[in-house]
PDB file of C-alpha atoms and ligand atoms in Angstrom:
ATOM      1  CA  MET A   1      60.168 124.632 389.401  1.00 78.00           C
ATOM      2  CA  LYS A   2      59.419 128.101 388.016  1.00 86.00           C
ATOM      3  CA  LYS A   3      55.711 128.935 388.203  1.00 92.00           C
ATOM      4  CA  ILE A   4      54.219 129.665 384.808  1.00 95.00           C
ATOM      5  CA  ARG A   5      50.890 130.693 383.259  1.00 96.00           C
ATOM      6  CA  ILE A   6      48.803 127.946 381.649  1.00 97.00           C
ATOM      7  CA  ALA A   7      45.941 128.622 379.224  1.00 98.00           C
ATOM      8  CA  ILE A   8      43.483 125.832 378.414  1.00 98.00           C
ATOM      9  CA  ASP A   9      40.909 126.395 375.686  1.00 98.00           C
ATOM     10  CA  GLY A  10      38.536 124.197 373.770  1.00 97.00           C
ATOM     11  CA  PRO A  11      34.898 123.496 372.936  1.00 96.00           C
ATOM     12  CA  ALA A  12      32.114 122.634 375.403  1.00 93.00           C
ATOM     13  CA  SER A  13      32.672 119.608 377.654  1.00 92.00           C
ATOM     14  CA  SER A  14      36.110 118.789 376.305  1.00 92.00           C
ATOM     15  CA  GLY A  15      37.248 118.188 379.887  1.00 91.00           C
ATOM     16  CA  LYS A  16      39.039 121.497 380.390  1.00 95.00           C
ATOM     17  CA  SER A  17      37.842 122.322 383.872  1.00 94.00           C
ATOM     18  CA  THR A  18      38.323 118.841 385.361  1.00 93.00           C
ATOM     19  CA  VAL A  19      41.867 118.714 384.011  1.00 96.00           C
ATOM     20  CA  ALA A  20      42.621 122.315 385.006  1.00 97.00           C
ATOM     21  CA  LYS A  21      41.435 121.703 388.574  1.00 95.00           C
ATOM     22  CA  GLN A  22      43.637 118.623 388.962  1.00 95.00           C
ATOM     23  CA  LEU A  23      46.642 120.383 387.503  1.00 96.00           C
ATOM     24  CA  ALA A  24      46.121 123.356 389.805  1.00 95.00           C
ATOM     25  CA  GLN A  25      46.009 121.040 392.799  1.00 94.00           C
ATOM     26  CA  LYS A  26      49.136 119.126 391.768  1.00 95.00           C
ATOM     27  CA  LEU A  27      51.101 122.272 391.004  1.00 95.00           C
ATOM     28  CA  GLN A  28      49.651 124.456 393.766  1.00 93.00           C
ATOM     29  CA  TYR A  29      48.512 127.007 391.194  1.00 95.00           C
ATOM     30  CA  VAL A  30      45.492 129.322 391.225  1.00 94.00           C
ATOM     31  CA  TYR A  31      42.670 128.058 388.975  1.00 95.00           C
ATOM     32  CA  LEU A  32      40.232 130.387 387.257  1.00 97.00           C
ATOM     33  CA  ASP A  33      37.159 128.946 385.531  1.00 97.00           C
ATOM     34  CA  THR A  34      36.228 131.756 383.140  1.00 98.00           C
ATOM     35  CA  GLY A  35      33.212 129.839 381.805  1.00 97.00           C
ATOM     36  CA  ALA A  36      31.747 129.999 385.317  1.00 98.00           C
ATOM     37  CA  MET A  37      31.861 133.801 385.079  1.00 98.00           C
ATOM     38  CA  TYR A  38      29.825 133.883 381.846  1.00 98.00           C
ATOM     39  CA  ARG A  39      27.464 131.357 383.427  1.00 98.00           C
ATOM     40  CA  CYS A  40      27.027 133.522 386.560  1.00 98.00           C
ATOM     41  CA  MET A  41      26.063 136.520 384.465  1.00 98.00           C
ATOM     42  CA  THR A  42      23.585 134.445 382.451  1.00 98.00           C
ATOM     43  CA  LEU A  43      22.011 133.066 385.631  1.00 98.00           C
ATOM     44  CA  SER A  44      21.674 136.540 387.091  1.00 98.00           C
ATOM     45  CA  LEU A  45      19.997 137.860 383.913  1.00 98.00           C
ATOM     46  CA  LEU A  46      17.576 134.914 383.841  1.00 98.00           C
ATOM     47  CA  GLU A  47      16.685 135.247 387.523  1.00 98.00           C
ATOM     48  CA  HIS A  48      15.900 138.928 387.074  1.00 98.00           C
ATOM     49  CA  HIS A  49      14.052 138.488 383.783  1.00 98.00           C
ATOM     50  CA  VAL A  50      16.320 140.869 381.904  1.00 98.00           C
ATOM     51  CA  ASP A  51      15.655 140.800 378.148  1.00 98.00           C
ATOM     52  CA  LEU A  52      18.595 138.691 376.943  1.00 98.00           C
ATOM     53  CA  THR A  53      18.355 140.070 373.417  1.00 98.00           C
ATOM     54  CA  ASP A  54      18.853 143.664 374.587  1.00 98.00           C
ATOM     55  CA  GLU A  55      22.639 143.963 374.400  1.00 97.00           C
ATOM     56  CA  THR A  56      22.774 147.434 375.988  1.00 97.00           C
ATOM     57  CA  LEU A  57      20.631 146.423 378.937  1.00 98.00           C
ATOM     58  CA  VAL A  58      22.580 143.173 379.410  1.00 98.00           C
ATOM     59  CA  SER A  59      25.927 145.008 379.325  1.00 98.00           C
ATOM     60  CA  GLU A  60      24.760 147.534 381.919  1.00 98.00           C
ATOM     61  CA  TRP A  61      23.372 144.779 384.139  1.00 98.00           C
ATOM     62  CA  ILE A  62      26.489 142.643 384.285  1.00 97.00           C
ATOM     63  CA  LYS A  63      28.649 145.565 385.465  1.00 97.00           C
ATOM     64  CA  LYS A  64      26.610 145.614 388.680  1.00 97.00           C
ATOM     65  CA  GLN A  65      27.088 141.906 389.493  1.00 98.00           C
ATOM     66  CA  LYS A  66      29.831 140.651 391.785  1.00 98.00           C
ATOM     67  CA  ILE A  67      31.523 137.293 391.195  1.00 97.00           C
ATOM     68  CA  GLU A  68      33.852 135.721 393.761  1.00 97.00           C
ATOM     69  CA  PHE A  69      35.613 132.365 393.889  1.00 96.00           C
ATOM     70  CA  ILE A  70      36.214 130.721 397.257  1.00 95.00           C
ATOM     71  CA  THR A  71      38.073 127.517 398.096  1.00 90.00           C
ATOM     72  CA  HIS A  72      37.015 125.303 400.968  1.00 88.00           C
ATOM     73  CA  ASP A  73      38.397 121.782 401.638  1.00 85.00           C
ATOM     74  CA  ASN A  74      40.031 121.860 398.207  1.00 81.00           C
ATOM     75  CA  GLN A  75      36.634 122.493 396.551  1.00 87.00           C
ATOM     76  CA  GLN A  76      36.097 125.698 394.617  1.00 91.00           C
ATOM     77  CA  SER A  77      32.742 127.462 394.840  1.00 96.00           C
ATOM     78  CA  VAL A  78      31.487 130.491 392.993  1.00 98.00           C
ATOM     79  CA  LEU A  79      29.498 133.257 394.646  1.00 98.00           C
ATOM     80  CA  LEU A  80      27.248 135.667 392.808  1.00 98.00           C
ATOM     81  CA  ASN A  81      26.544 138.758 394.914  1.00 98.00           C
ATOM     82  CA  GLY A  82      27.432 136.676 397.968  1.00 98.00           C
ATOM     83  CA  GLU A  83      25.171 133.726 397.101  1.00 98.00           C
ATOM     84  CA  ASN A  84      26.641 130.283 396.361  1.00 98.00           C
ATOM     85  CA  VAL A  85      25.606 129.485 392.768  1.00 98.00           C
ATOM     86  CA  THR A  86      28.094 126.663 392.065  1.00 96.00           C
ATOM     87  CA  LEU A  87      25.331 124.186 391.144  1.00 94.00           C
ATOM     88  CA  ALA A  88      22.791 126.634 389.732  1.00 96.00           C
ATOM     89  CA  ILE A  89      25.151 127.862 386.994  1.00 97.00           C
ATOM     90  CA  ARG A  90      25.339 124.304 385.587  1.00 93.00           C
ATOM     91  CA  GLU A  91      21.569 124.084 384.990  1.00 91.00           C
ATOM     92  CA  ALA A  92      20.397 123.449 381.432  1.00 89.00           C
ATOM     93  CA  ARG A  93      18.629 126.836 381.197  1.00 94.00           C
ATOM     94  CA  VAL A  94      21.976 128.559 381.802  1.00 96.00           C
ATOM     95  CA  SER A  95      23.809 126.346 379.273  1.00 93.00           C
ATOM     96  CA  LYS A  96      21.099 127.159 376.751  1.00 94.00           C
ATOM     97  CA  HIS A  97      21.572 130.933 376.884  1.00 97.00           C
ATOM     98  CA  VAL A  98      25.200 131.435 377.923  1.00 97.00           C
ATOM     99  CA  SER A  99      26.621 131.546 374.389  1.00 96.00           C
ATOM    100  CA  LEU A 100      24.335 134.418 373.407  1.00 97.00           C
ATOM    101  CA  ILE A 101      25.380 136.455 376.437  1.00 98.00           C
ATOM    102  CA  SER A 102      29.073 135.732 375.911  1.00 97.00           C
ATOM    103  CA  SER A 103      28.874 136.874 372.294  1.00 97.00           C
ATOM    104  CA  TYR A 104      28.241 140.474 373.413  1.00 98.00           C
ATOM    105  CA  LYS A 105      31.258 142.773 373.042  1.00 97.00           C
ATOM    106  CA  HIS A 106      30.803 144.753 376.258  1.00 97.00           C
ATOM    107  CA  VAL A 107      30.092 141.636 378.299  1.00 98.00           C
ATOM    108  CA  ARG A 108      33.396 140.184 377.120  1.00 98.00           C
ATOM    109  CA  GLU A 109      35.302 143.408 377.728  1.00 98.00           C
ATOM    110  CA  GLU A 110      34.084 143.573 381.319  1.00 98.00           C
ATOM    111  CA  LEU A 111      34.753 139.909 382.136  1.00 98.00           C
ATOM    112  CA  VAL A 112      38.146 139.849 380.411  1.00 98.00           C
ATOM    113  CA  ARG A 113      39.112 142.889 382.492  1.00 97.00           C
ATOM    114  CA  GLN A 114      38.136 140.996 385.665  1.00 96.00           C
ATOM    115  CA  GLN A 115      39.951 137.830 384.486  1.00 97.00           C
ATOM    116  CA  ARG A 116      43.173 139.706 383.783  1.00 95.00           C
ATOM    117  CA  ALA A 117      43.228 140.925 387.370  1.00 94.00           C
ATOM    118  CA  TYR A 118      43.946 137.315 388.403  1.00 92.00           C
ATOM    119  CA  ILE A 119      47.078 137.039 386.276  1.00 92.00           C
ATOM    120  CA  GLN A 120      50.153 137.259 388.415  1.00 75.00           C
ATOM    121  CA  GLN A 121      53.743 136.576 387.501  1.00 72.00           C
ATOM    122  CA  GLY A 122      52.999 132.889 387.274  1.00 82.00           C
ATOM    123  CA  GLY A 123      51.233 130.029 388.991  1.00 93.00           C
ATOM    124  CA  ILE A 124      47.882 130.440 387.270  1.00 96.00           C
ATOM    125  CA  ILE A 125      45.717 128.132 385.152  1.00 97.00           C
ATOM    126  CA  MET A 126      42.742 129.579 383.307  1.00 97.00           C
ATOM    127  CA  ASP A 127      40.332 127.712 381.110  1.00 97.00           C
ATOM    128  CA  GLY A 128      37.832 129.023 378.586  1.00 97.00           C
ATOM    129  CA  ARG A 129      37.529 129.819 374.895  1.00 97.00           C
ATOM    130  CA  ASP A 130      39.789 132.845 374.404  1.00 97.00           C
ATOM    131  CA  ILE A 131      42.424 132.448 377.105  1.00 98.00           C
ATOM    132  CA  GLY A 132      45.407 131.695 374.845  1.00 98.00           C
ATOM    133  CA  THR A 133      44.303 134.210 372.225  1.00 97.00           C
ATOM    134  CA  VAL A 134      42.916 137.199 374.158  1.00 97.00           C
ATOM    135  CA  VAL A 135      42.929 136.970 377.951  1.00 97.00           C
ATOM    136  CA  MET A 136      46.437 135.618 378.521  1.00 97.00           C
ATOM    137  CA  PRO A 137      48.283 135.538 375.163  1.00 97.00           C
ATOM    138  CA  GLU A 138      51.557 135.726 377.118  1.00 96.00           C
ATOM    139  CA  ALA A 139      50.904 132.300 378.752  1.00 97.00           C
ATOM    140  CA  GLU A 140      53.997 130.089 378.603  1.00 96.00           C
ATOM    141  CA  LEU A 141      51.924 126.938 378.004  1.00 98.00           C
ATOM    142  CA  LYS A 142      48.766 126.850 375.883  1.00 98.00           C
ATOM    143  CA  ILE A 143      46.626 123.759 375.489  1.00 98.00           C
ATOM    144  CA  PHE A 144      43.722 123.342 373.087  1.00 98.00           C
ATOM    145  CA  MET A 145      41.550 120.399 374.124  1.00 97.00           C
ATOM    146  CA  VAL A 146      39.213 118.696 371.689  1.00 97.00           C
ATOM    147  CA  ALA A 147      37.091 115.527 371.658  1.00 96.00           C
ATOM    148  CA  SER A 148      34.328 114.153 369.441  1.00 96.00           C
ATOM    149  CA  ALA A 149      30.898 115.732 369.998  1.00 96.00           C
ATOM    150  CA  TYR A 150      29.418 112.351 370.954  1.00 97.00           C
ATOM    151  CA  GLU A 151      32.107 111.695 373.574  1.00 96.00           C
ATOM    152  CA  ARG A 152      31.646 115.189 375.006  1.00 96.00           C
ATOM    153  CA  ALA A 153      27.867 114.722 375.191  1.00 97.00           C
ATOM    154  CA  LYS A 154      28.315 111.392 376.991  1.00 96.00           C
ATOM    155  CA  ARG A 155      30.605 113.024 379.569  1.00 94.00           C
ATOM    156  CA  ARG A 156      28.161 115.865 380.179  1.00 93.00           C
ATOM    157  CA  TYR A 157      25.309 113.340 380.481  1.00 95.00           C
ATOM    158  CA  GLN A 158      27.290 111.490 383.187  1.00 94.00           C
ATOM    159  CA  GLU A 159      27.742 114.770 385.067  1.00 91.00           C
ATOM    160  CA  HIS A 160      23.982 115.341 384.930  1.00 90.00           C
ATOM    161  CA  VAL A 161      23.285 111.802 386.167  1.00 94.00           C
ATOM    162  CA  GLN A 162      25.653 112.289 389.089  1.00 91.00           C
ATOM    163  CA  ARG A 163      23.515 115.260 390.116  1.00 87.00           C
ATOM    164  CA  GLY A 164      20.358 113.147 389.762  1.00 90.00           C
ATOM    165  CA  ASP A 165      19.317 115.040 386.636  1.00 89.00           C
ATOM    166  CA  TYR A 166      17.796 112.747 383.976  1.00 91.00           C
ATOM    167  CA  THR A 167      15.917 115.459 382.069  1.00 92.00           C
ATOM    168  CA  GLN A 168      18.073 115.420 378.924  1.00 93.00           C
ATOM    169  CA  SER A 169      19.140 112.512 376.750  1.00 96.00           C
ATOM    170  CA  VAL A 170      22.693 112.167 375.389  1.00 97.00           C
ATOM    171  CA  GLU A 171      21.340 113.133 371.933  1.00 97.00           C
ATOM    172  CA  GLU A 172      19.713 116.303 373.270  1.00 95.00           C
ATOM    173  CA  ILE A 173      22.882 117.269 375.092  1.00 95.00           C
ATOM    174  CA  GLN A 174      24.927 116.630 371.951  1.00 97.00           C
ATOM    175  CA  ARG A 175      22.653 118.903 369.900  1.00 96.00           C
ATOM    176  CA  GLN A 176      22.970 121.604 372.551  1.00 94.00           C
ATOM    177  CA  ILE A 177      26.764 121.486 372.772  1.00 94.00           C
ATOM    178  CA  GLU A 178      27.088 121.496 368.984  1.00 96.00           C
ATOM    179  CA  LYS A 179      24.881 124.578 368.855  1.00 95.00           C
ATOM    180  CA  ARG A 180      26.973 126.253 371.565  1.00 94.00           C
ATOM    181  CA  ASP A 181      30.221 125.365 369.746  1.00 95.00           C
ATOM    182  CA  TYR A 182      28.809 126.876 366.575  1.00 96.00           C
ATOM    183  CA  ILE A 183      27.897 130.170 368.271  1.00 96.00           C
ATOM    184  CA  ASP A 184      31.196 130.273 370.189  1.00 95.00           C
ATOM    185  CA  SER A 185      33.303 129.629 367.074  1.00 96.00           C
ATOM    186  CA  THR A 186      31.512 131.992 364.710  1.00 96.00           C
ATOM    187  CA  ARG A 187      30.923 135.032 366.937  1.00 96.00           C
ATOM    188  CA  LEU A 188      32.680 138.276 365.995  1.00 95.00           C
ATOM    189  CA  GLU A 189      34.200 138.978 369.411  1.00 94.00           C
ATOM    190  CA  SER A 190      37.135 136.680 370.279  1.00 94.00           C
ATOM    191  CA  PRO A 191      35.692 133.470 368.848  1.00 95.00           C
ATOM    192  CA  LEU A 192      36.829 130.048 370.012  1.00 96.00           C
ATOM    193  CA  THR A 193      40.013 129.389 368.058  1.00 95.00           C
ATOM    194  CA  LYS A 194      43.254 127.606 368.696  1.00 97.00           C
ATOM    195  CA  ALA A 195      46.156 129.989 369.333  1.00 97.00           C
ATOM    196  CA  ASN A 196      49.046 129.527 366.857  1.00 97.00           C
ATOM    197  CA  ASP A 197      51.344 128.419 369.643  1.00 98.00           C
ATOM    198  CA  ALA A 198      48.849 126.100 371.401  1.00 98.00           C
ATOM    199  CA  ILE A 199      49.329 122.335 371.682  1.00 98.00           C
ATOM    200  CA  GLU A 200      46.235 120.406 370.630  1.00 97.00           C
ATOM    201  CA  ILE A 201      45.209 117.377 372.680  1.00 97.00           C
ATOM    202  CA  ASP A 202      42.420 115.106 371.462  1.00 96.00           C
ATOM    203  CA  THR A 203      40.910 113.623 374.622  1.00 96.00           C
ATOM    204  CA  THR A 204      38.324 111.364 372.941  1.00 95.00           C
ATOM    205  CA  GLU A 205      40.274 108.226 373.840  1.00 95.00           C
ATOM    206  CA  LEU A 206      42.012 109.534 376.963  1.00 95.00           C
ATOM    207  CA  ASN A 207      40.937 109.583 380.585  1.00 94.00           C
ATOM    208  CA  ILE A 208      41.492 112.552 382.884  1.00 94.00           C
ATOM    209  CA  ASN A 209      44.718 111.185 384.379  1.00 96.00           C
ATOM    210  CA  GLN A 210      46.220 110.601 380.960  1.00 97.00           C
ATOM    211  CA  VAL A 211      45.462 114.178 379.910  1.00 97.00           C
ATOM    212  CA  VAL A 212      46.888 115.570 383.169  1.00 97.00           C
ATOM    213  CA  GLU A 213      50.053 113.480 382.715  1.00 97.00           C
ATOM    214  CA  LYS A 214      50.407 114.640 379.111  1.00 97.00           C
ATOM    215  CA  ILE A 215      50.204 118.297 380.147  1.00 97.00           C
ATOM    216  CA  MET A 216      52.613 117.697 383.036  1.00 96.00           C
ATOM    217  CA  SER A 217      55.093 116.303 380.511  1.00 96.00           C
ATOM    218  CA  TYR A 218      54.993 119.609 378.586  1.00 95.00           C
ATOM    219  CA  LEU A 219      55.861 121.566 381.725  1.00 90.00           C
TER     220      LEU A 219
HETATM  221  O1  LIG S 301      31.913 123.649 380.854  1.00 93.34           O
HETATM  222  P1  LIG S 301      31.431 123.931 379.451  1.00 93.34           P
HETATM  223  O2  LIG S 301      32.364 123.343 378.458  1.00 93.34           O
HETATM  224  O3  LIG S 301      30.002 123.577 379.254  1.00 93.34           O
HETATM  225  O4  LIG S 301      31.477 125.478 379.191  1.00 93.34           O
HETATM  226  P2  LIG S 301      32.001 126.646 380.102  1.00 93.34           P
HETATM  227  O5  LIG S 301      33.503 126.624 380.105  1.00 93.34           O
HETATM  228  O6  LIG S 301      31.298 126.625 381.409  1.00 93.34           O
HETATM  229  O7  LIG S 301      31.561 127.941 379.266  1.00 93.34           O
HETATM  230  C1  LIG S 301      30.200 128.247 379.067  1.00 93.34           C
HETATM  231  C2  LIG S 301      30.073 129.226 377.911  1.00 93.34           C
HETATM  232  O8  LIG S 301      30.696 130.471 378.273  1.00 93.34           O
HETATM  233  C3  LIG S 301      30.741 128.823 376.585  1.00 93.34           C
HETATM  234  O9  LIG S 301      29.909 128.019 375.775  1.00 93.34           O
HETATM  235  C4  LIG S 301      31.014 130.190 375.944  1.00 93.34           C
HETATM  236  O10 LIG S 301      29.871 130.672 375.298  1.00 93.34           O
HETATM  237  C5  LIG S 301      31.292 131.080 377.142  1.00 93.34           C
HETATM  238  N1  LIG S 301      32.715 131.318 377.403  1.00 93.34           N
HETATM  239  C6  LIG S 301      33.381 132.246 376.630  1.00 93.34           C
HETATM  240  O11 LIG S 301      32.802 132.823 375.726  1.00 93.34           O
HETATM  241  N2  LIG S 301      34.677 132.573 376.913  1.00 93.34           N
HETATM  242  C7  LIG S 301      35.340 131.961 377.913  1.00 93.34           C
HETATM  243  N3  LIG S 301      36.604 132.327 378.162  1.00 93.34           N
HETATM  244  C8  LIG S 301      34.701 130.982 378.679  1.00 93.34           C
HETATM  245  C9  LIG S 301      33.384 130.653 378.384  1.00 93.34           C
END
């Protein structure tokens, strides 16, 4: 089968990355988690106490950070300046600030430039907020995944529990993802929107396998 480019966008915790990873494995495609890149930059800024509200300083800082993705035993890890930050970028403090950082024009320009370097002729799956609209508008298949805020919060809560993290309730997580969705959808620079030619999938009532099968049927 001809290898194509697949763009998956949608709000926080809609299941994009889990589905994208499984699809990439099934199809033997490269998977790029663009949200992880914004998270890496946010973590780096927090660790170095850079003033997050200073857009100029933040934009200068992120240009000096190096992000790499490595795959080992079918598991993808992300390295920030050589350090494995796969778990650290999922911490609540990162989730809390990532939407501010990703609203900055020059931050987006730099990361989109890096993301585009991964696009080959085909055989790539990227997930994020602006993949079908800005990063890879030429993608042959575009999916826009949605789910109710409560369902998304429950899924994120389960992920926390699996890591032994009981610090946030489902309600708190729901408030946080709704706030993030609001910032992501209303920002000036490439806001979260469904591309005109994207197929919308509501995953509220579907499990991961069902979503993967649905997308496979569009291929
Ligand atoms: O996994 P989750 O749904 O929590 O989000 P993520 O994909 O890890 O993305 C984290 C944040 O990065 C989002 O809330 C956006 O603010 C930002 N982001 C973005 O602006 N553009 C992308 N292409 C990907 C993520």
